[in-house]
Tab-separated table of C-alpha atoms and ligand atoms in Angstrom:
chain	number	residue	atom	x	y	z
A	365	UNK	CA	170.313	-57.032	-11.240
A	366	UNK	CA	167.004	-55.756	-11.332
A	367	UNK	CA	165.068	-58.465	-13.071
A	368	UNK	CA	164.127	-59.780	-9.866
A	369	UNK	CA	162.416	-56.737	-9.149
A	370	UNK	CA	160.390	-55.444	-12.113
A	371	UNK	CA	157.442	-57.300	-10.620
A	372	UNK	CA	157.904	-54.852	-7.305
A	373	UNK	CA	158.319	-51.683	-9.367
A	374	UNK	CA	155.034	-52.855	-11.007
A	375	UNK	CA	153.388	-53.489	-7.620
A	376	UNK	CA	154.646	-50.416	-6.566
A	377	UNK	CA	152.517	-48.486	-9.179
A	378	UNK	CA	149.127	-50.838	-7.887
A	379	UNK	CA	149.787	-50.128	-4.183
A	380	UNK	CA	150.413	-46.063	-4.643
A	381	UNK	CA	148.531	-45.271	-8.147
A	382	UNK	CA	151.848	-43.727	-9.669
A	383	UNK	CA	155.631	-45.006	-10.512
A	384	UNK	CA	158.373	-45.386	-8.134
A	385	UNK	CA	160.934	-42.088	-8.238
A	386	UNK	CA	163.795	-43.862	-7.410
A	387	UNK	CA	165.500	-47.769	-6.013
A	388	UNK	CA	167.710	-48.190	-3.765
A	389	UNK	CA	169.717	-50.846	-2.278
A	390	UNK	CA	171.417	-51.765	0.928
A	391	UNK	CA	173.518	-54.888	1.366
A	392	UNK	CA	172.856	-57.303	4.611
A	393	UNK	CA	176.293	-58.146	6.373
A	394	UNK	CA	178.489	-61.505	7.174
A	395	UNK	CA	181.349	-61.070	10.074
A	396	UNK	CA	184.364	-63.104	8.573
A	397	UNK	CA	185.573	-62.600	12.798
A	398	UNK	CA	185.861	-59.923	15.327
A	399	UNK	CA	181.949	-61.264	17.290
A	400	UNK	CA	180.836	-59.655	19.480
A	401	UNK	CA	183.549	-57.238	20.311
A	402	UNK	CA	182.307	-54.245	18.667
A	403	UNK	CA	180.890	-52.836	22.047
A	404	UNK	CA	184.463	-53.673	22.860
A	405	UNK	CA	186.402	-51.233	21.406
A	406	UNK	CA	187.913	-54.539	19.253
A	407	UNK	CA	188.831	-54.551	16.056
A	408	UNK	CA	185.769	-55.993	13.694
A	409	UNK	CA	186.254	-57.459	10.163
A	410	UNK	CA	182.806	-57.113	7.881
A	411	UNK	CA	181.726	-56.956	4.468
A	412	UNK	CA	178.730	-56.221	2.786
A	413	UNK	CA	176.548	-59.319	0.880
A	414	UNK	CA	174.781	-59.325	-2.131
A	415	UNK	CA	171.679	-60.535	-0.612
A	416	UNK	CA	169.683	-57.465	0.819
A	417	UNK	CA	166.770	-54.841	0.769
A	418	UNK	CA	165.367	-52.394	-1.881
A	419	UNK	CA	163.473	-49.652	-1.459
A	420	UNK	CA	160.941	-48.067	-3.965
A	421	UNK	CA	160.067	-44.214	-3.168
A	422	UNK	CA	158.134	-41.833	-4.310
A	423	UNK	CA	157.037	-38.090	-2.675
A	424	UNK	CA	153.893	-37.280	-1.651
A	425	UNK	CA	152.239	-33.931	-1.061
A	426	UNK	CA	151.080	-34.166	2.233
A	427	UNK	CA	153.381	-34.757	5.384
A	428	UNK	CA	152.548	-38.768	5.381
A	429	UNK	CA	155.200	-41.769	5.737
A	430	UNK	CA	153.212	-44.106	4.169
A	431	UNK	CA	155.379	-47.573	4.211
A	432	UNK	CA	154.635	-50.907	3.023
A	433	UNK	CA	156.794	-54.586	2.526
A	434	UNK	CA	156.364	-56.848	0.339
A	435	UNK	CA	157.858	-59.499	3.118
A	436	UNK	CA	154.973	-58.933	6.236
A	437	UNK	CA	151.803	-57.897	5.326
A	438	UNK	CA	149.795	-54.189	6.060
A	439	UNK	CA	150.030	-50.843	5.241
A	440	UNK	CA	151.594	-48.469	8.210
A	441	UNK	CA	150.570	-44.656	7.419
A	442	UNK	CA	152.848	-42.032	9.698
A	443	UNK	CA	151.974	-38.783	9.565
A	444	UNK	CA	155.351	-36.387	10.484
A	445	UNK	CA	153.293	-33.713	12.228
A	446	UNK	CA	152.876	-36.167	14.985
A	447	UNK	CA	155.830	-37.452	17.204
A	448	UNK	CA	157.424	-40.173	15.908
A	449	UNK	CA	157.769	-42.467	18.427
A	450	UNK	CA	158.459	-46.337	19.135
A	451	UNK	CA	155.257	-48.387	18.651
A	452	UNK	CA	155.182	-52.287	19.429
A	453	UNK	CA	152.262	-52.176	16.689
A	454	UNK	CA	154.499	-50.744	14.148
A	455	UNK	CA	156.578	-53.985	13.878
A	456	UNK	CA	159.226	-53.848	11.423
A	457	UNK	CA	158.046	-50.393	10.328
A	458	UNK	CA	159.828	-48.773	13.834
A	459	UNK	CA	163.369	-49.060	11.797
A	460	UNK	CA	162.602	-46.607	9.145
A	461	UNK	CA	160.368	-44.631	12.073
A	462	UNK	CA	162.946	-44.316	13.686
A	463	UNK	CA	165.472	-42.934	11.265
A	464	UNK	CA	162.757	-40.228	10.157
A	465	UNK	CA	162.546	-39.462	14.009
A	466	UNK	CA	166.273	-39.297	14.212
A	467	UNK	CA	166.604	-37.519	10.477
A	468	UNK	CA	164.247	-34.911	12.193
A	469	UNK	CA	166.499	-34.404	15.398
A	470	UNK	CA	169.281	-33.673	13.552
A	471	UNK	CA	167.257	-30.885	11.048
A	472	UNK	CA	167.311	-32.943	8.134
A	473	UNK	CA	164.542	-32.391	5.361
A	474	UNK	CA	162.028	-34.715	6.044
A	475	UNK	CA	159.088	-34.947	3.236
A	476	UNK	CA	156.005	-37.203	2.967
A	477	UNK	CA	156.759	-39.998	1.139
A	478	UNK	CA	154.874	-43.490	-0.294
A	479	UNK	CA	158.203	-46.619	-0.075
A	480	UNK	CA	158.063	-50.361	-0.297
A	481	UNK	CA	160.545	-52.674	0.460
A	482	UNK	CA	161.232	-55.894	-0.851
A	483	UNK	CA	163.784	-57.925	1.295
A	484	UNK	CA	165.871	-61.000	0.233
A	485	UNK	CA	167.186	-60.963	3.275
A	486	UNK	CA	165.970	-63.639	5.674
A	487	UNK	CA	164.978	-61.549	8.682
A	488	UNK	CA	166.358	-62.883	12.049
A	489	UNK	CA	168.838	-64.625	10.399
A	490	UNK	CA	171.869	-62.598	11.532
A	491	UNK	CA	172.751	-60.760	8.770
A	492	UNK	CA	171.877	-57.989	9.787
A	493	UNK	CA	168.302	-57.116	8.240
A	494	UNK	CA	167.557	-54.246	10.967
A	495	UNK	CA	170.592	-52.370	9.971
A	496	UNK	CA	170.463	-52.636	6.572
A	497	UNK	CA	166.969	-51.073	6.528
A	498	UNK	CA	167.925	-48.161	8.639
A	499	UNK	CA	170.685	-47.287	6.646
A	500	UNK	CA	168.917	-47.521	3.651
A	501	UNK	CA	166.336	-45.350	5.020
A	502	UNK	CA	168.620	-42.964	6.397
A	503	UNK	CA	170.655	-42.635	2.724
A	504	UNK	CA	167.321	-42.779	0.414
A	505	UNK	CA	165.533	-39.937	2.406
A	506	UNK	CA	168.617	-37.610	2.835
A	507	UNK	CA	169.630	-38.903	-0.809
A	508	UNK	CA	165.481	-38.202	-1.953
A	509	UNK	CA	165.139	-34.889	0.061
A	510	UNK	CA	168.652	-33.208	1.091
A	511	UNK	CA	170.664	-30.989	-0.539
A	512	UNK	CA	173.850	-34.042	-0.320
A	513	UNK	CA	174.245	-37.001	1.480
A	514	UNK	CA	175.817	-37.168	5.160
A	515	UNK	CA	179.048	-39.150	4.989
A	516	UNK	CA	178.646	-42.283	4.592
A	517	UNK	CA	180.583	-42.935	8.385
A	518	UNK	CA	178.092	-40.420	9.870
A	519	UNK	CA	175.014	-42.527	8.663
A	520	UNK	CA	176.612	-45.807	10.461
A	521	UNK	CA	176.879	-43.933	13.414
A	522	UNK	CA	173.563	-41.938	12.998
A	523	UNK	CA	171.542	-45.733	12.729
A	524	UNK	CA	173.648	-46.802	15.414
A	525	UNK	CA	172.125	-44.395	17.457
A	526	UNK	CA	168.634	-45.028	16.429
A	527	UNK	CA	169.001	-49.397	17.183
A	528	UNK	CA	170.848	-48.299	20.213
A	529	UNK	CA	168.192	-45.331	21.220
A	530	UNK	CA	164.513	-45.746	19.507
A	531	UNK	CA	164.809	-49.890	18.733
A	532	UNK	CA	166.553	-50.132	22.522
A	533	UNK	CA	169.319	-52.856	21.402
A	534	UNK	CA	172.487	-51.430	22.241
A	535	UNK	CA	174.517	-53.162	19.497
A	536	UNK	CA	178.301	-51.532	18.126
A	537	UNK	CA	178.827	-50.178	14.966
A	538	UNK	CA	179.647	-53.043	13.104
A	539	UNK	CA	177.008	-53.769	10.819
A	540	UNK	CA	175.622	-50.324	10.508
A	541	UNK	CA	179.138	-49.680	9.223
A	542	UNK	CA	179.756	-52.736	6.707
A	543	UNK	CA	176.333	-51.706	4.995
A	544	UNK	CA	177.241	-48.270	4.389
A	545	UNK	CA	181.005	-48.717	3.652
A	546	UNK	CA	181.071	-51.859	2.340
A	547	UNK	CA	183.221	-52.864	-0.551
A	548	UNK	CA	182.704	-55.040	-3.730
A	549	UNK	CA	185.058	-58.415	-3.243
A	550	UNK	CA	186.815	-56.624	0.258
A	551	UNK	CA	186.368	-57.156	3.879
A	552	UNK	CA	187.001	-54.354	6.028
A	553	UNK	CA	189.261	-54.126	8.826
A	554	UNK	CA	187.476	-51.862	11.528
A	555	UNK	CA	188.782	-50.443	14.393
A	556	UNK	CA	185.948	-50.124	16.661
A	557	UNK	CA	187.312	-47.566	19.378
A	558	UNK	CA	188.172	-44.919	16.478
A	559	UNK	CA	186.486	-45.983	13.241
A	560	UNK	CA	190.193	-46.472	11.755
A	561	UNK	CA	189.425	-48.722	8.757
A	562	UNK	CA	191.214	-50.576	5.887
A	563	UNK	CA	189.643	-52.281	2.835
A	564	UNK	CA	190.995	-56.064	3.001
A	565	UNK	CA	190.536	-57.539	-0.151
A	566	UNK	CA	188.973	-60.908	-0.322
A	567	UNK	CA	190.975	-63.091	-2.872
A	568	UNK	CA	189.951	-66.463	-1.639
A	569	UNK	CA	191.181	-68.249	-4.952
A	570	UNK	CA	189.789	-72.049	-4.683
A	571	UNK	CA	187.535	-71.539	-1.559
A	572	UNK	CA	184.820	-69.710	-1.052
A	573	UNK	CA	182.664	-69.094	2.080
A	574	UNK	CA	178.798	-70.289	2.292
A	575	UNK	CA	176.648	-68.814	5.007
A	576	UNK	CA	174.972	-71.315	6.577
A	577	UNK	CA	171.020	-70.619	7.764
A	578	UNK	CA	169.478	-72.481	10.675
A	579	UNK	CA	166.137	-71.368	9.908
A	580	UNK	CA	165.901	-70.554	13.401
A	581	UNK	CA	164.969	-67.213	14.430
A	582	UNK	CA	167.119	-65.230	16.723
A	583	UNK	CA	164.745	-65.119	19.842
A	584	UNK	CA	166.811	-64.383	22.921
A	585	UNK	CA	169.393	-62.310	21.325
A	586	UNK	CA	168.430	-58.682	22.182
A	587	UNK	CA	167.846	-59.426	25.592
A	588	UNK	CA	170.946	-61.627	26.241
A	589	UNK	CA	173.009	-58.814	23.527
A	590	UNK	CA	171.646	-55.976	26.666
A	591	UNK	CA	173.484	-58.353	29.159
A	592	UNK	CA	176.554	-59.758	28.070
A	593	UNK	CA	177.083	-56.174	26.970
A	594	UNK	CA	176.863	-55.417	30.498
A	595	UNK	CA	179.165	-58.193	31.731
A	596	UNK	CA	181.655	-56.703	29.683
A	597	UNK	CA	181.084	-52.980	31.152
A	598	UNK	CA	181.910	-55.087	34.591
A	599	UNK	CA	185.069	-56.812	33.278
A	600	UNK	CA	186.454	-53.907	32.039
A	601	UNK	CA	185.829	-51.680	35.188
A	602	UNK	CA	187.028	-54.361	37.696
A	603	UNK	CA	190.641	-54.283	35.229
A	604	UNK	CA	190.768	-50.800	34.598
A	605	UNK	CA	191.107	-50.110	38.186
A	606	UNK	CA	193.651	-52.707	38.610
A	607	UNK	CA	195.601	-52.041	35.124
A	608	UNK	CA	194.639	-48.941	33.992
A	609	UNK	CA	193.201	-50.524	30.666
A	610	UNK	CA	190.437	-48.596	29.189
A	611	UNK	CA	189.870	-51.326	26.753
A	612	UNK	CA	188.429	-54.780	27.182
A	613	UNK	CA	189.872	-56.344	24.078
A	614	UNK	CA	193.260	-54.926	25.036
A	615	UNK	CA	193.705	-56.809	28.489
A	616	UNK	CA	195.729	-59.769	28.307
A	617	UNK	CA	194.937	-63.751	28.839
A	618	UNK	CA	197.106	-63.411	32.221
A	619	UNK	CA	195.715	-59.854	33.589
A	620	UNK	CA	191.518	-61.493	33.218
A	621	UNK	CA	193.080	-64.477	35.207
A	622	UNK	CA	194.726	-62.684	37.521
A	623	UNK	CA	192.601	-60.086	38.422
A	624	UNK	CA	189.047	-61.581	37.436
A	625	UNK	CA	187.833	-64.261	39.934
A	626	UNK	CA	183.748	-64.420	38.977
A	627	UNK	CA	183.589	-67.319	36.393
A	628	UNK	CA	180.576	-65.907	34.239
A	629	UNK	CA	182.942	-62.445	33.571
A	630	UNK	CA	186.020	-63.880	33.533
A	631	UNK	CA	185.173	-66.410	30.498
A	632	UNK	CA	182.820	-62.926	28.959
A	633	UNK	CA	187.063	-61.114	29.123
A	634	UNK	CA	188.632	-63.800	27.918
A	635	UNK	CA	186.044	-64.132	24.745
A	636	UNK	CA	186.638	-60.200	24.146
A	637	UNK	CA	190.576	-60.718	24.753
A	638	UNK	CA	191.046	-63.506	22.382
A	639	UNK	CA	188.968	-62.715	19.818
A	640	UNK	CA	190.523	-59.218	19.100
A	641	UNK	CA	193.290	-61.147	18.428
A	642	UNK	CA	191.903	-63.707	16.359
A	643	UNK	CA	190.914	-60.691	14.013
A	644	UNK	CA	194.729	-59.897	13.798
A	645	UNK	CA	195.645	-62.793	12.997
A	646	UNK	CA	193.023	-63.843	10.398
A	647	UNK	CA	194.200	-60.405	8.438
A	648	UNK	CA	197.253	-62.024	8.437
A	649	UNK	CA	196.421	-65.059	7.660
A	650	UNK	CA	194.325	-63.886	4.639
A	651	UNK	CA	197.519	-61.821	3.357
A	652	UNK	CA	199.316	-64.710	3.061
A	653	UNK	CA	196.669	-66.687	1.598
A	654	UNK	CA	196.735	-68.939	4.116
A	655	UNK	CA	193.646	-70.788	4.107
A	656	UNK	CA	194.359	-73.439	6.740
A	657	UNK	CA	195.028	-70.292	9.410
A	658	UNK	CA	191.806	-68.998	7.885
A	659	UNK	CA	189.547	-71.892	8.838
A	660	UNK	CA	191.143	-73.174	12.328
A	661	UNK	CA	190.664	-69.234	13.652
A	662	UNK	CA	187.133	-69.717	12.694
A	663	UNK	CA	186.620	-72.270	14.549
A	664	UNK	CA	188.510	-71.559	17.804
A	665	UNK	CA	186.120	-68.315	17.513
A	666	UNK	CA	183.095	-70.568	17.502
A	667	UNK	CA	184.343	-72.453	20.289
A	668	UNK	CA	185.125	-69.436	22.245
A	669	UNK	CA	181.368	-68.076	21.328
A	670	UNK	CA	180.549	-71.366	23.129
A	671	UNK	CA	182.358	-71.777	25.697
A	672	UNK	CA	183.279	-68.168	26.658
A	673	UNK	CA	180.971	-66.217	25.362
A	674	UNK	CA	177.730	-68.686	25.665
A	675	UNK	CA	176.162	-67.099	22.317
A	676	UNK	CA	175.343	-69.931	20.387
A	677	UNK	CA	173.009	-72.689	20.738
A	678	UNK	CA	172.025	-76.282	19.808
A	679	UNK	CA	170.611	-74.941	15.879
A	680	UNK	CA	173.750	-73.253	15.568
A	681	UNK	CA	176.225	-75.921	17.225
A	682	UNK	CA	174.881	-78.438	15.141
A	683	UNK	CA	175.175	-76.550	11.433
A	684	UNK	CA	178.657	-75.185	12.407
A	685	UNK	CA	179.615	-79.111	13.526
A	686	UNK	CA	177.901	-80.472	10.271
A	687	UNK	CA	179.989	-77.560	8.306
A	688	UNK	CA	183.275	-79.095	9.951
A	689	UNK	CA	182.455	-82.588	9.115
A	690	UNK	CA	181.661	-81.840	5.772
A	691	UNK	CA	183.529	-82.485	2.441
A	692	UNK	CA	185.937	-79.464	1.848
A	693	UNK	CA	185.273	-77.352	4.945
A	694	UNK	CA	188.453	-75.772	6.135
A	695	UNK	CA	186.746	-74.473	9.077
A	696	UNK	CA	183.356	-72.838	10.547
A	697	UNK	CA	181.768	-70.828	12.693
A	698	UNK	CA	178.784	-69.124	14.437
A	699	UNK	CA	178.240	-64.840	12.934
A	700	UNK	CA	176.224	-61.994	14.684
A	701	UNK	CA	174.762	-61.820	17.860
A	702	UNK	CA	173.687	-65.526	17.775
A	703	UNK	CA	170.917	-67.539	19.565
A	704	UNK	CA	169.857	-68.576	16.307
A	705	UNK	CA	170.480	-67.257	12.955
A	706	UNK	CA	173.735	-68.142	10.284
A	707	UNK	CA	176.845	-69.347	10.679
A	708	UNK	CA	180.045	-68.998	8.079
A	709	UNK	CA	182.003	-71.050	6.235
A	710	UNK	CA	185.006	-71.406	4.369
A	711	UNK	CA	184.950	-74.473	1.662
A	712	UNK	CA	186.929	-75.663	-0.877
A	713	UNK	CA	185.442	-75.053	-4.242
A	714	UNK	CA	185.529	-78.209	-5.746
A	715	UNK	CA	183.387	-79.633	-2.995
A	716	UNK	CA	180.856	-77.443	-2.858
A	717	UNK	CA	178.100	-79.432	-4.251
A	718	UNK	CA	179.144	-83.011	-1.336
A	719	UNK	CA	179.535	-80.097	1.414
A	720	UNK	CA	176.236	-78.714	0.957
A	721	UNK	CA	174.223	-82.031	0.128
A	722	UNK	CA	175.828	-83.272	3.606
A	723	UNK	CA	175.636	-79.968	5.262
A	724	UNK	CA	171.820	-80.302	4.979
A	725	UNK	CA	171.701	-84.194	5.388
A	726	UNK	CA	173.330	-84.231	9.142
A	727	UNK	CA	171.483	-80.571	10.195
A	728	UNK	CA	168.323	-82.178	9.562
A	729	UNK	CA	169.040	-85.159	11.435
A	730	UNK	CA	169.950	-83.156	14.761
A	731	UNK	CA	167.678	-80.390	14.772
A	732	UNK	CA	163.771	-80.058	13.458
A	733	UNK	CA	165.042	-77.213	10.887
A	734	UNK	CA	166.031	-77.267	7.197
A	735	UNK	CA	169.258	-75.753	6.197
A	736	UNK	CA	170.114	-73.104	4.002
A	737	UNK	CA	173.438	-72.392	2.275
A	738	UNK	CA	174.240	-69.511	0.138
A	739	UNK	CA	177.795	-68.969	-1.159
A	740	UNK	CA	178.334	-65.338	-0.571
A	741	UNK	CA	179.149	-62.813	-2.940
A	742	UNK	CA	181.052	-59.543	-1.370
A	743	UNK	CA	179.304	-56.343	-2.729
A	744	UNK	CA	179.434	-52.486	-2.254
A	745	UNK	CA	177.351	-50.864	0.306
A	746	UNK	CA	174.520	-48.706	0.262
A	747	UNK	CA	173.652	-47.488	-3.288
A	748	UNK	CA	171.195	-45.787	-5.247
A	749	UNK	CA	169.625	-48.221	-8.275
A	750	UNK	CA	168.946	-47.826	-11.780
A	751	UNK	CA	164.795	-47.761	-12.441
A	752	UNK	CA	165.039	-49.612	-15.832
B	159	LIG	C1	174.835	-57.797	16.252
B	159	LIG	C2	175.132	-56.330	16.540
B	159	LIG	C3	176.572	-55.975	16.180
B	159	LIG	C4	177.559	-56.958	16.791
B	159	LIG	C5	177.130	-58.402	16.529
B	159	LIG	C6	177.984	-59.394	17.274
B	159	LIG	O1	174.873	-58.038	14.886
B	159	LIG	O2	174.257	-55.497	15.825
B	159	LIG	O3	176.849	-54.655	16.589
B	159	LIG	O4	177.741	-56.709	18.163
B	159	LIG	O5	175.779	-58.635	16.910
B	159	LIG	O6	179.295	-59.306	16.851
């Protein structure tokens, strides 16, 4: 596994004048269903990738962060006697920022320290890049300079806290979670109003799934995330006086049409309603290794991230419609918080080869963008690596 990055622990050594102490390794995330109801209080069902970000540390003497990526170019030099707080200029470096500022709220050891990262995770792509580098940061600094490491459940929830808090996206727990409790080869089945979870495993015998990359970054989607969060809060507040419900995902089809007469919130319920469903019903589905079920649910959830939901976009349409059309594909759909980024697919094996040749052929005749497909490999969360 770490072929690929001998060449970083070697840069590491140029950039800093001395060897890397210790890798780590946190996994990016795919959403097999459950979108955009983690705010929800709806069940969720993640699972960590193989594709994902390293880190490369090593302590320093004085009290400096001093970061650097081998994906965007520059050196960004914190130094933890100041206040640590969110700076445009700091880019992608305000992730790990802001878990030292967080790590330091809640009395953690916090040392200098000299890390790169090296990324192999396409960033805006929807996988989840900003979580996985918070919880990595979070685990290799506690792991680097406290006496144990938090529980892994208390880390997804601490980086929660810092997208929702220093980043100012108020995303759910979802992918903060998969990355630090993901599972080699399982999905898991999260219940996002108590952080109930099971480990689902993922035996998808001749089919596998392929996450499909528009190429087109996610611009939009924190803004629009901030609102249709919102039109949820509204939903839930104009049926919890009516019903009692303290849960969107738990109101019913009839209840949003009954007692929900604006169009834009009513369709917002009815995404949150259904799709908590959906999730039950695609656990069910892969228990009984049915793979039809599998594939139509993930495409009524596309539609209803359409329709309802109004997530998705013409990049993402058209890869999820070329999916469907394509040799093999049992069924597709549109993952994270959308506006851009990947979709997921489940394929027959046997055709993976015609389903990705045509996959590419009819994206690139409908939008200006090249596709990417990578079939995608289930792997454990956060870890500490091996340096040899
Ligand atoms: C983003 C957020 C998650 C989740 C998804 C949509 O990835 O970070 O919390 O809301 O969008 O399901």
């Amino acid at each position: 596994m770490l072929n690929d990055i001998s060449s970083t622990i070697d840069l590491f050594q140029q950039l800093y004048s001395e060897s890397a102490r210790a890798i780590y390794f946190a996994p990016g995330r795919v959403n097999l269903i459950g979108e955009h109801i983690d705010y929800n209080g709806g069940k969720v069902l993640p699972a960590a990738i193989s594709l994902g970000i390293y880190a490369l540390i090593s302590p320093r003497q004085d009290r400096k962060l001093v970061l650097n990526s081998l994906n965007v170019p520059g050196t960004v030099e914190f130094n933890l006697e100041n206040e640590i707080v969110y700076d445009k200029k700091n880019l992608w470096a305000n992730y790990p920022l802001g878990v030292a500022a967080a790590l330091r709220q809640a009395n953690l050891p916090l040392e200098g320290a000299n890390i790169l990262f090296q990324s192999n995770l396409p960033h805006g792509s929807g996988l989840s890049s900003s979580a996985a580098i918070e919880v990595l940061t979070w685990f290799m600094l506690q792991s680097e300079f406290g006496s144990s490491v938090d529980e892994r459940e208390k880390i997804a929830l601490q980086c929660q806290k810092v997208e929702n808090e220093f980043i100012g996206v108020h995303c759910g727990i979802m992918d903060q979670f998969a990355i630090a409790m993901g599972k080699k080869d399982s999905a898991i089945l999260l219940d996002t109003s108590t952080l109930e979870h099971e480990y689902i495993p993922l035996e998808l015998n001749n089919y596998c799934l392929v996450i499909l990359n528009t190429n087109k970054k996610r611009t939009l989607a924190d803004s629009k995330y901030n609102e249709r969060r919102e039109q949820c809060e509204i939903a839930l507040s104009l049926l919890s006086k009516k019903t009692g419900i303290q849960n969107l995902c738990e109101a019913t089809v009839s209840q949003i049409e009954k007692y929900i007469s604006e169009p834009v919130i009513r369709k917002r319920a009815l995404h949150a309603s259904t799709e908590n469903q959906r999730v039950l019903d695609t656990c069910a589905a892969l228990r009984s290794h049915d793979f039809i079920a599998f594939g139509n649910l993930l495409n009524e959830s596309h539609r209803s991230l359409k329709e309802n939901y109004e997530v998705s976009g013409h990049e993402l349409d058209s890869i999820v419609d070329a999916a469907v059309k394509s040799p093999g594909c049992l069924g597709a759909r549109m993952i994270g918080a959308g506006f851009g980024g990947c979709g997921l697919s489940l394929v027959e094996k046997q055709y993976l080869d015609d389903f990705s040749r045509n996959v590419k052929k009819l994206y690139a005749e409908s939008t200006e963008y090249k596709a990417g497909l990578y079939p995608c490999t289930i792997s454990d969360g956060v870890h500490k690596s091996t340096l040899v």
